[in-house]
Short mmCIF file of C-alpha atoms in Angstrom, two decimals:
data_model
loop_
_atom_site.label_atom_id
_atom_site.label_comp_id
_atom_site.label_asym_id
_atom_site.label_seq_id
_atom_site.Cartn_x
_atom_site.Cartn_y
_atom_site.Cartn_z
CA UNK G 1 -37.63 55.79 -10.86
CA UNK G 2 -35.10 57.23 -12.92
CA UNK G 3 -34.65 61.02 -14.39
CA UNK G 4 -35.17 62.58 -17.45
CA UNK G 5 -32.60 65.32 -19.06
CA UNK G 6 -34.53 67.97 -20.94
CA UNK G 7 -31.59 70.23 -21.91
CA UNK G 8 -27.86 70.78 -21.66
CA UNK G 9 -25.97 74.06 -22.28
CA UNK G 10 -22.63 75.49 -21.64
CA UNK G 11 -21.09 79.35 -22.30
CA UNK G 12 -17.73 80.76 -22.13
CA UNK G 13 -16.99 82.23 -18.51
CA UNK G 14 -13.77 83.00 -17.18
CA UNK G 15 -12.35 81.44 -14.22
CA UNK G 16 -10.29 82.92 -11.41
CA UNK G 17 -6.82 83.89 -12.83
CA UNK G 18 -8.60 85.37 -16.11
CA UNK G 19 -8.75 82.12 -18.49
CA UNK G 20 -11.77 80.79 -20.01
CA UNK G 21 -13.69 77.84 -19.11
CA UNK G 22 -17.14 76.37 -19.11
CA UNK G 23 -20.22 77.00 -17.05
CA UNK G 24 -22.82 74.19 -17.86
CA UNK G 25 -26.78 74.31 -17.07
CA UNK G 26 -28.68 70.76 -16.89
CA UNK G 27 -32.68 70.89 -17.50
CA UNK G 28 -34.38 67.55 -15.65
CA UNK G 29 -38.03 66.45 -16.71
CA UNK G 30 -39.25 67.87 -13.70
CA UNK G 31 -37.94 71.49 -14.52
CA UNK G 32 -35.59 71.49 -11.98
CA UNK G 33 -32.23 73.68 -13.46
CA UNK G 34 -28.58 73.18 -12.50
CA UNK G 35 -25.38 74.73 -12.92
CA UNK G 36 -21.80 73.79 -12.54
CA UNK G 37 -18.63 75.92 -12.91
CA UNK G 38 -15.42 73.82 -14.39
CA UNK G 39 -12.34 74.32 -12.52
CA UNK G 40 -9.07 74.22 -14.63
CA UNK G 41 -5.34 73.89 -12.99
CA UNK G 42 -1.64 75.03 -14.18
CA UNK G 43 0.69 72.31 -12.31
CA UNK G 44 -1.16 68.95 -13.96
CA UNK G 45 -0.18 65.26 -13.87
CA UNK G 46 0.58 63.78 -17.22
CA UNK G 47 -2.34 61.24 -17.48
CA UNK G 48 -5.00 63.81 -16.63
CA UNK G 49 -7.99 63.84 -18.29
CA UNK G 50 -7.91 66.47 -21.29
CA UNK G 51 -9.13 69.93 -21.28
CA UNK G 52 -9.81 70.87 -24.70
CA UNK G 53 -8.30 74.19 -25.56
CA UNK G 54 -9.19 76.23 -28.95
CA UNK G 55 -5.55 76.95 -29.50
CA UNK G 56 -6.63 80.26 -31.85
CA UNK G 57 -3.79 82.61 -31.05
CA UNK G 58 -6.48 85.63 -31.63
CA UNK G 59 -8.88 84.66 -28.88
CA UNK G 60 -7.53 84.41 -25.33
CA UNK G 61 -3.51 83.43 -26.30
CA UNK G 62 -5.56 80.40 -27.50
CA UNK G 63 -6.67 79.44 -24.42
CA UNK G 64 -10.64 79.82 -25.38
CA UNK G 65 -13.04 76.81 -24.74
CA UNK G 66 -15.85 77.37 -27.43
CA UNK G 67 -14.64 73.64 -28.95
CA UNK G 68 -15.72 72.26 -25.53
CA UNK G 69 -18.67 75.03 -25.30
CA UNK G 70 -19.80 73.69 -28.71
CA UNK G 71 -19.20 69.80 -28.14
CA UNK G 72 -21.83 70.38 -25.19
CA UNK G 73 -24.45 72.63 -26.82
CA UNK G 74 -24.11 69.64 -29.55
CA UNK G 75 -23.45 65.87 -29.30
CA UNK G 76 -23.54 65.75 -25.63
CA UNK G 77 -26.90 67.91 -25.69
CA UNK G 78 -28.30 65.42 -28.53
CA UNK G 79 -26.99 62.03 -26.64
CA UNK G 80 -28.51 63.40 -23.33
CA UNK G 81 -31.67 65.53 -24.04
CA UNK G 82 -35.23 63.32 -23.73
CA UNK G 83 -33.60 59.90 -22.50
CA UNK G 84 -34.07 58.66 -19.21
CA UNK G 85 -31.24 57.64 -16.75
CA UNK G 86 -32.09 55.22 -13.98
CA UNK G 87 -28.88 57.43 -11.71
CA UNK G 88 -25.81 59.78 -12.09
CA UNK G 89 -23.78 56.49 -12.26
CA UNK G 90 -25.71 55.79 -15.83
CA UNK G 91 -25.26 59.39 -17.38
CA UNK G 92 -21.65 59.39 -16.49
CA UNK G 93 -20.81 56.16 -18.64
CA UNK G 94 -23.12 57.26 -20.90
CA UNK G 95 -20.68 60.50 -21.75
CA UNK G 96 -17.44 58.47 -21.21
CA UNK G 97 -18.73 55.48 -23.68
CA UNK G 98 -19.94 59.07 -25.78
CA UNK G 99 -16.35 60.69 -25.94
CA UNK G 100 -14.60 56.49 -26.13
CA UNK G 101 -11.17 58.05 -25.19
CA UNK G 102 -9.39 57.06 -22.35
CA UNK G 103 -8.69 60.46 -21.04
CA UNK G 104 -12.09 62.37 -22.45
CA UNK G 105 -9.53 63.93 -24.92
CA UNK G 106 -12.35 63.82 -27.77
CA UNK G 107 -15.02 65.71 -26.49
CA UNK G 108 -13.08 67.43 -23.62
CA UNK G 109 -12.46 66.92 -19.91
CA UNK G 110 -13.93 69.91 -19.36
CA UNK G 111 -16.87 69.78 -21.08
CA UNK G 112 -17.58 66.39 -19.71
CA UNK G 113 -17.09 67.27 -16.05
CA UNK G 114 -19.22 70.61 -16.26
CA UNK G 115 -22.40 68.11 -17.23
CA UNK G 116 -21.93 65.82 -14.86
CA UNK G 117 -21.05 67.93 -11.74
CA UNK G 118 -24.83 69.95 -13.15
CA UNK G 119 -26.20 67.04 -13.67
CA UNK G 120 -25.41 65.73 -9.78
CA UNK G 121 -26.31 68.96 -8.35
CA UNK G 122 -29.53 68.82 -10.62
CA UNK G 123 -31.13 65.43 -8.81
CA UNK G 124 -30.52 67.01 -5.68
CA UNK G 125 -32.37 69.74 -6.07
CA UNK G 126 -35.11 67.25 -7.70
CA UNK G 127 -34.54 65.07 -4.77
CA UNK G 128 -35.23 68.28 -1.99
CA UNK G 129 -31.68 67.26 -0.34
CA UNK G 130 -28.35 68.79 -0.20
CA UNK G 131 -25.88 67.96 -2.56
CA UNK G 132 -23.49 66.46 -0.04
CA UNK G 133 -26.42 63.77 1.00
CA UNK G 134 -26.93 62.88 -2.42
CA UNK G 135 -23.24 62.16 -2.85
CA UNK G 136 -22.66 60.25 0.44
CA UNK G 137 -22.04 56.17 -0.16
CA UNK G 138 -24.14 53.92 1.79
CA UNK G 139 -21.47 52.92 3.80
CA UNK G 140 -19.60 55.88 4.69
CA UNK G 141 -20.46 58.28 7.56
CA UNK G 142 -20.70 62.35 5.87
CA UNK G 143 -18.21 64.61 7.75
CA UNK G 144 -17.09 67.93 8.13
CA UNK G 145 -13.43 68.20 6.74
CA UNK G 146 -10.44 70.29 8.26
CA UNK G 147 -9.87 72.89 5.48
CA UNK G 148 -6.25 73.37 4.62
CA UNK G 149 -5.65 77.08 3.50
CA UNK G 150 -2.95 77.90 1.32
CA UNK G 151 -1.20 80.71 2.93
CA UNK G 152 2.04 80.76 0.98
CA UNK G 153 2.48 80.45 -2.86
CA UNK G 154 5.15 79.56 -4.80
CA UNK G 155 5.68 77.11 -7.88
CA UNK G 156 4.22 77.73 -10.87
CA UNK G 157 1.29 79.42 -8.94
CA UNK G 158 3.46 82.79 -8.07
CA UNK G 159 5.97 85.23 -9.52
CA UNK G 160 8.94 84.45 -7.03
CA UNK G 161 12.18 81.87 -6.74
CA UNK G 162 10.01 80.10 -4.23
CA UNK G 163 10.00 76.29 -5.79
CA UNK G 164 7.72 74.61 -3.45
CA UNK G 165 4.43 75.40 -4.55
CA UNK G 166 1.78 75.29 -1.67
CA UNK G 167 2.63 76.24 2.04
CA UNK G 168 -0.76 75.49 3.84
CA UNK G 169 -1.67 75.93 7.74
CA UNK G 170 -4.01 72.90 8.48
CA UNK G 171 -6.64 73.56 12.08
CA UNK G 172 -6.44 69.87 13.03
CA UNK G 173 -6.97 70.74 16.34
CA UNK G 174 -9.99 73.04 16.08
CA UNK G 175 -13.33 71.92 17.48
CA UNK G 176 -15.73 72.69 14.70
CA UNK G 177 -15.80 74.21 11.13
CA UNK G 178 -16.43 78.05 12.11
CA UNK G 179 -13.74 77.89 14.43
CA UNK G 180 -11.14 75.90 11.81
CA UNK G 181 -12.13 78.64 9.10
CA UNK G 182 -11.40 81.73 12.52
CA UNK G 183 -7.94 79.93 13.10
CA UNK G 184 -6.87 80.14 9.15
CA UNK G 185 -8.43 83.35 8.86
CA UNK G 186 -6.60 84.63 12.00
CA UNK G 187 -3.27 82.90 11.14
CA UNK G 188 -3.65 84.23 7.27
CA UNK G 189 -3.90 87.85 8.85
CA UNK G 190 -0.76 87.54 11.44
CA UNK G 191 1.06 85.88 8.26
CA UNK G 192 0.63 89.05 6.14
CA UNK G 193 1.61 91.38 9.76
CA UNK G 194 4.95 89.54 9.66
CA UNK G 195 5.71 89.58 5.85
CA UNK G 196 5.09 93.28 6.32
CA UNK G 197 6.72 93.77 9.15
CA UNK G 198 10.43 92.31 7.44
CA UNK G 199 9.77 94.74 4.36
CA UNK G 200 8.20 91.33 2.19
CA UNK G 201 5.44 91.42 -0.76
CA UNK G 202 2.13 90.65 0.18
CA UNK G 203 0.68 90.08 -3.33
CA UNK G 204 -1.36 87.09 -3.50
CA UNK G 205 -0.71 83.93 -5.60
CA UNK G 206 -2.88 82.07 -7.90
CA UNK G 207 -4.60 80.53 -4.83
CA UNK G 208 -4.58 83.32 -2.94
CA UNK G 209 -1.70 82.62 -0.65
CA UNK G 210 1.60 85.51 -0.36
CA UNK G 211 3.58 85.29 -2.89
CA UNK G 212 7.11 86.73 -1.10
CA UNK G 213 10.25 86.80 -2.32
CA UNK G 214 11.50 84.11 -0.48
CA UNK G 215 13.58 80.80 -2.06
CA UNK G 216 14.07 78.32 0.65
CA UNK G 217 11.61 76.65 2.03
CA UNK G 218 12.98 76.52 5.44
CA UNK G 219 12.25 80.06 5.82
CA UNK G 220 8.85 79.86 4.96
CA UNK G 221 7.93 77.33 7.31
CA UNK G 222 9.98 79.67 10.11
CA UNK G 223 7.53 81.92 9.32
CA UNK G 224 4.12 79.95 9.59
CA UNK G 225 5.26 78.54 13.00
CA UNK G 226 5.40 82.40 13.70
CA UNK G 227 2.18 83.41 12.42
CA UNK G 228 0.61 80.62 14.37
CA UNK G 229 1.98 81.72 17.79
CA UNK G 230 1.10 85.29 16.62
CA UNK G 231 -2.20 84.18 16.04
CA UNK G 232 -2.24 82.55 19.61
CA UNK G 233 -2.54 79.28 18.58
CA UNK G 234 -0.16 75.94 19.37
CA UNK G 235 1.83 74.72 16.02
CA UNK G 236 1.23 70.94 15.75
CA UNK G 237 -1.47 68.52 15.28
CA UNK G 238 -2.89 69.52 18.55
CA UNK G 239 -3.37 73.34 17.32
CA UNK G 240 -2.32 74.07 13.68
CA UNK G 241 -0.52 71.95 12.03
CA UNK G 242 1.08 72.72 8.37
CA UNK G 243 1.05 70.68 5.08
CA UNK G 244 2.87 71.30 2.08
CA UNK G 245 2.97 70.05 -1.61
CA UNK G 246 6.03 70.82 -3.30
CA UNK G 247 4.76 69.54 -6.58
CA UNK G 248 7.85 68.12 -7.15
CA UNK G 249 7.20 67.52 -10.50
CA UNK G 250 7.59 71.34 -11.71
CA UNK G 251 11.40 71.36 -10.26
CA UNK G 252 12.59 67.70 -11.66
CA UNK G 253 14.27 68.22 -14.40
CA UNK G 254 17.26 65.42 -16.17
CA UNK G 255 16.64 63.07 -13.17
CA UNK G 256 17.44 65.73 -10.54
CA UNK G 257 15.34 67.74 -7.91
CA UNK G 258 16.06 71.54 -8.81
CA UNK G 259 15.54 73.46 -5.38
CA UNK G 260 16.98 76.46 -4.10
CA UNK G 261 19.94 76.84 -6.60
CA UNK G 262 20.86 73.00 -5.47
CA UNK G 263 20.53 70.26 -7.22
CA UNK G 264 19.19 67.07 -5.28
CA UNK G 265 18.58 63.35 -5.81
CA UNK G 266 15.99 61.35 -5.16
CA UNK G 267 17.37 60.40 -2.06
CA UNK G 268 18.71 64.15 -1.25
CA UNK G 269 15.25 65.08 -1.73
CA UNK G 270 13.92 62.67 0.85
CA UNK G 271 16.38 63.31 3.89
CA UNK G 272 15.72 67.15 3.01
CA UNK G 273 12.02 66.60 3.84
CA UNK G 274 12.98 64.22 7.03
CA UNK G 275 14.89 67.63 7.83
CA UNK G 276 11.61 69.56 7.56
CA UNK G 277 9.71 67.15 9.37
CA UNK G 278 11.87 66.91 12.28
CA UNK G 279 12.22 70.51 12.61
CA UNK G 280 8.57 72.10 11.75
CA UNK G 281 5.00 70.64 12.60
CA UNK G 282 4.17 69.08 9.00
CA UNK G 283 1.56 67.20 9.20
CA UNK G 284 1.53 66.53 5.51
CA UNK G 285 3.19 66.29 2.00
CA UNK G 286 2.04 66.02 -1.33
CA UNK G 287 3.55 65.38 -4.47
CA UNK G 288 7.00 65.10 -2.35
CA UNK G 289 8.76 63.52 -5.66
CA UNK G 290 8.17 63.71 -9.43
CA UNK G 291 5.11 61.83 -10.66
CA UNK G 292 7.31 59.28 -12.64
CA UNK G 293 9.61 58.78 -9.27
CA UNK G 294 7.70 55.91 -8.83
CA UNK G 295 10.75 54.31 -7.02
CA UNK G 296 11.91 57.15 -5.12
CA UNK G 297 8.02 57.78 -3.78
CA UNK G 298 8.33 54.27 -2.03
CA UNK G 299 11.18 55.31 -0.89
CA UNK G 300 9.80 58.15 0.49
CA UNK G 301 6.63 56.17 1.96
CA UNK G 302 8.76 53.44 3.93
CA UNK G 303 10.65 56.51 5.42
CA UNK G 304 8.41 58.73 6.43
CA UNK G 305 4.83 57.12 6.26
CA UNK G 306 5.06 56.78 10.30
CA UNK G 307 5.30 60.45 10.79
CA UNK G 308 3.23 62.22 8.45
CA UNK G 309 0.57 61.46 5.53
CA UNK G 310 1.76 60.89 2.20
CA UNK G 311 -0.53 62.42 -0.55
CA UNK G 312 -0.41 61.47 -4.08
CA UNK G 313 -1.46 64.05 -6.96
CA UNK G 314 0.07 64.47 -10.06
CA UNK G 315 1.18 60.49 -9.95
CA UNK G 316 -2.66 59.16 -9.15
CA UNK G 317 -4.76 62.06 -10.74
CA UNK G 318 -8.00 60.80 -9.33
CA UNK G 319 -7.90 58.04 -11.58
CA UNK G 320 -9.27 54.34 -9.83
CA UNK G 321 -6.61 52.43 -11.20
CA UNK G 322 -3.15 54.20 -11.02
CA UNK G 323 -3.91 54.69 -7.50
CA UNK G 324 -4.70 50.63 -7.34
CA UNK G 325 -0.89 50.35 -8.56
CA UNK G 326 0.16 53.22 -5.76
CA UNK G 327 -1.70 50.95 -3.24
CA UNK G 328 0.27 47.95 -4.84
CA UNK G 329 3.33 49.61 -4.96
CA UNK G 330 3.39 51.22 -1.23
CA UNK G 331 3.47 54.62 -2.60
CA UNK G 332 2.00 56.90 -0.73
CA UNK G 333 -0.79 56.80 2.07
CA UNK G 334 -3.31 59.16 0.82
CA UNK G 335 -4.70 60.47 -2.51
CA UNK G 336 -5.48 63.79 -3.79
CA UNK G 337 -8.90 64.09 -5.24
CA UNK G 338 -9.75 66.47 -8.12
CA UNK G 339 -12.81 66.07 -9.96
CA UNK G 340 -11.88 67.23 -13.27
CA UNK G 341 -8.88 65.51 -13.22
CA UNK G 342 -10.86 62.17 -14.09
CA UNK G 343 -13.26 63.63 -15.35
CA UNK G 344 -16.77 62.56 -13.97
CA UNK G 345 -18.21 62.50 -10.59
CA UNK G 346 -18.91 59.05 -10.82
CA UNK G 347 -15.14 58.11 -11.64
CA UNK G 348 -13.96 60.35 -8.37
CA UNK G 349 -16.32 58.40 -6.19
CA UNK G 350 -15.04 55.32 -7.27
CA UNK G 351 -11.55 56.12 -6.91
CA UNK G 352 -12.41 57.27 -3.30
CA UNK G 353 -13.72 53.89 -2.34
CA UNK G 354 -10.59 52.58 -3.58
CA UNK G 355 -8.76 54.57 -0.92
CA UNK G 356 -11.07 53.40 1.46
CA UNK G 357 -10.96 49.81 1.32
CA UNK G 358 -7.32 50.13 1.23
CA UNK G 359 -7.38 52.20 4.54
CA UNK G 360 -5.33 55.24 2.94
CA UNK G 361 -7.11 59.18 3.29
CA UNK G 362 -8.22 61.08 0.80
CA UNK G 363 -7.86 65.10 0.51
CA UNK G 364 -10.57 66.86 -1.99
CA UNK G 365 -8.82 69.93 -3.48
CA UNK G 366 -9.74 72.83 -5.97
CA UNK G 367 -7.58 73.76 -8.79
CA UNK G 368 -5.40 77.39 -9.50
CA UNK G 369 -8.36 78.17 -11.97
CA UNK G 370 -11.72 77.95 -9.69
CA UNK G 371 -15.31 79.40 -10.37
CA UNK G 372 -17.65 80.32 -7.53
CA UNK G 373 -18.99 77.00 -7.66
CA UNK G 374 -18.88 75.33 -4.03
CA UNK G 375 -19.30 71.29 -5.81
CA UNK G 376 -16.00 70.10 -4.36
CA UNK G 377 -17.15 71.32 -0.91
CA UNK G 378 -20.16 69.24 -0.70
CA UNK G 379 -17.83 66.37 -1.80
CA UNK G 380 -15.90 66.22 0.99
CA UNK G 381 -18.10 66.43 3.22
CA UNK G 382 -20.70 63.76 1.58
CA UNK G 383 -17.47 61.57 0.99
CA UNK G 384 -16.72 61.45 4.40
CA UNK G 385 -13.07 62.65 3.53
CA UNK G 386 -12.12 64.52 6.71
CA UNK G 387 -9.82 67.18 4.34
CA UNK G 388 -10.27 69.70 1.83
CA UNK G 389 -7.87 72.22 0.30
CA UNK G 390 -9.19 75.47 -1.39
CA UNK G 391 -6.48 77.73 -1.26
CA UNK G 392 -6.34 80.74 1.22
CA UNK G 393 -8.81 82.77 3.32
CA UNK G 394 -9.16 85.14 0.75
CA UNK G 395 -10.52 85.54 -2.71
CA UNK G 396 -14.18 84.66 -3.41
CA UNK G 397 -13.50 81.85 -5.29
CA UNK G 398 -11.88 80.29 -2.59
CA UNK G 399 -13.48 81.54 0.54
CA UNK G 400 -17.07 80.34 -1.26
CA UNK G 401 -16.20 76.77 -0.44
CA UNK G 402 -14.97 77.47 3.08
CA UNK G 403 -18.68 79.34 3.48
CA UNK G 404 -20.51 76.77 2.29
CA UNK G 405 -18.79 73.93 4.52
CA UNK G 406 -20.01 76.75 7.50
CA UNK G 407 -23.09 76.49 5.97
CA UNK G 408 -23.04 73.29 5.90
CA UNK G 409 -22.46 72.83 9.96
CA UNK G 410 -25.17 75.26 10.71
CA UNK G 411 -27.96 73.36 9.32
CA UNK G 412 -26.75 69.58 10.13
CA UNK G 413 -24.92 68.16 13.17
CA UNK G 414 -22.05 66.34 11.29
CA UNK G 415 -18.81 65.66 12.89
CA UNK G 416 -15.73 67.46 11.81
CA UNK G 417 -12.21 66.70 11.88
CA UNK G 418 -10.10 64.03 9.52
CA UNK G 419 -11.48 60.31 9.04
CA UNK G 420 -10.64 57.45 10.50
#
């Protein structure tokens, strides 16, 4: 049956730690109108797709995205408006054949991803259904995922010596959504009691997480475990567990892990976090090593792949192939999914069913830069995922994809809790 795109336009909007980016509006035959905000992140893998930036020093330190903004209201707008696509799968190629770059660095990332997320969300609305039905594969079962709030910031995502970058309290043992979203509410709120209570900041990271003065780890975790039992729940997988993603990548510098004023090997790096794991309820770790460590991260896998999940980021960056070689390799167990990092909805779905039919998890994640838009929440649940990271409990832009998932439950009896 196929559907017809009338018209395509982007503007200029900021995102959520004041930098421009794009919101795009899709016009079907049927006048049915969609809109998609582009998320944009600050700790990025190498072979990303390409945002394209203005780089005019007078407008926004150069950050502005009218380039994009104008590559949209032009030759993706003339490519796209009054021709008929037979699905979302057709559009998609359609702008990667349009931009014929292997990392959308022609047209931009970000201008490419902002028509296709619209463009999804627009044939559901034409279609009467939900976004996440429209986005669920045949043969996959849709799913409520556990949200993993980011509670502590550090990294290039806050203003302290803190290296690792995410510190995230993960309700694997809660019942349903509502009460998941309670327990990282509740846990977020007897975090900041205790970072008060030792004389600690309680500013708020990119992400929305503390950003304390803190530089090892160690002591963060301490304090989760606290907050936890504070919050009366049981640290572990059987209450709330805790995740973490160094993103190594920001601390590796000359072949060495820099972390805490030490200066670690591969290796070093790797018995630290069997350290971490023996002593604290992780449940998870992401981007444990460098993105090049491609050694090192099997390494890493054989040693600890029996006790927690493994979950590839900057090294896979959503893209169907590198995480083939991660598969190939025995890197890793599970793989981070960002839309934008690939670049088109159709692209993240397929690498998704390659972590499927090589039995590894997959985690759908925002980026430090989010709009309002609630896309990536849908996602996880119509990909059947079982986890989703959006940053804290707090800040609209994050707390608008936890809503929606509660949204989500209220209306359709879906079961909640990770895959498999």
């Amino acid at each position: 049956m196929g559907f017809t795109v009338t018209g395509v336009k982007a503007v200029e909007i900021l995102d959520s730690r004041s930098r421009p980016t794009l919101a795009v509006t899709v016009t079907l035959g049927d006048g049915t109108v969609a809109r998609a905000g582009v998320p944009s992140g600050a700790s990025t893998g190498s072979q990303e797709a390409v945002e394209l930036r203005d780089g005019d020093p007078k407008r926004f330190g150069g950050s502005g995205v009218l380039g994009a903004v104008g590559n949209v209201n032009g030759e993706i707008a003339e490519a796209l408006r009054g021709r008929t696509f037979t699905d979302l799968d057709e559009l998609d190629h359609t702008l990667i054949d349009l931009d014929g770059t292997d990392n959308k660095s022609r047209l931009g990332a970000n201008a490419v991803v902002g028509v296709s997320m619209a463009a999804a969300r627009g044939l559901a609305i034409a279609a009467g259904l939900p976004l996440w039905q429209t986005l669920n594969p045949t043969d996959v079962t849709p799913r409520l995922p556990v949200p993993h709030f980011n509670v502590v910031n550090g990294g290039v995502h806050a203003p302290n010596d803190l290296d690792f970058q995410e510190f995230m309290v993960a309700p694997l043992g809660a019942p349903t959504m509502a009460e998941a979203v309670r327990a990282g509410a509740e846990v977020y709120a007897a975090l900041r009691s205790l970072l008060m209570g030792k004389g600690l900041a309680t500013g708020l990271g990119d992400e929305g997480g503390f950003a304390p003065q803190i530089g090892q780890p160690e002591e963060v975790l301490g304090l989760l475990v606290q907050a936890i039992e504070s919050a009366g729940y049981r640290p572990g997988r059987d209450g709330v567990a805790i995740a973490l993603d160094p993103a190594a990548s920001e601390f590796y510098r000359d072949g060495a892990y820099q972390v805490a004023g030490e200066t670690l090997s591969s290796d070093d790096m790797i018995t630290r976090y069997e350290e971490l794991v023996a002593a604290f309820p992780v449940w998870s770790l992401e981007d444990g090593l460098a993105e090049g460590d491609w050694d090192g991260n099997v390494r890493l896998t054989e040693r600890l792949a029996d006790r927690i999940q493994l979950v590839g980021d900057d090294n896979l960056v959503t893209n169907p192939a590198i995480i083939a070689k991660a598969i190939a390799l025995g890197a890793d167990t599970a793989a981070l999914i960002k839309v934008n990092q690939i670049g088109t909805v159709t692209e993240t779905l397929e690498a998704m069913a390659v972590c499927r039919a090589a039995g590894w998890a997959q985690m759908v994640s925002h980026r430090s830069g989010e709009t309002e838009d609630t896309f990536i929440a849908d996602l996880a649940v119509g990909s059947g995922c079982g986890q989703l990271k959006s940053g804290a409990p707090a800040r609209g832009e994050r707390v608008a994809k936890y809503n929606r998932l509660v949204e989500i439950e209220t209306a359709e009896s879906l079961p909640f809790g990770l895959a498999g």
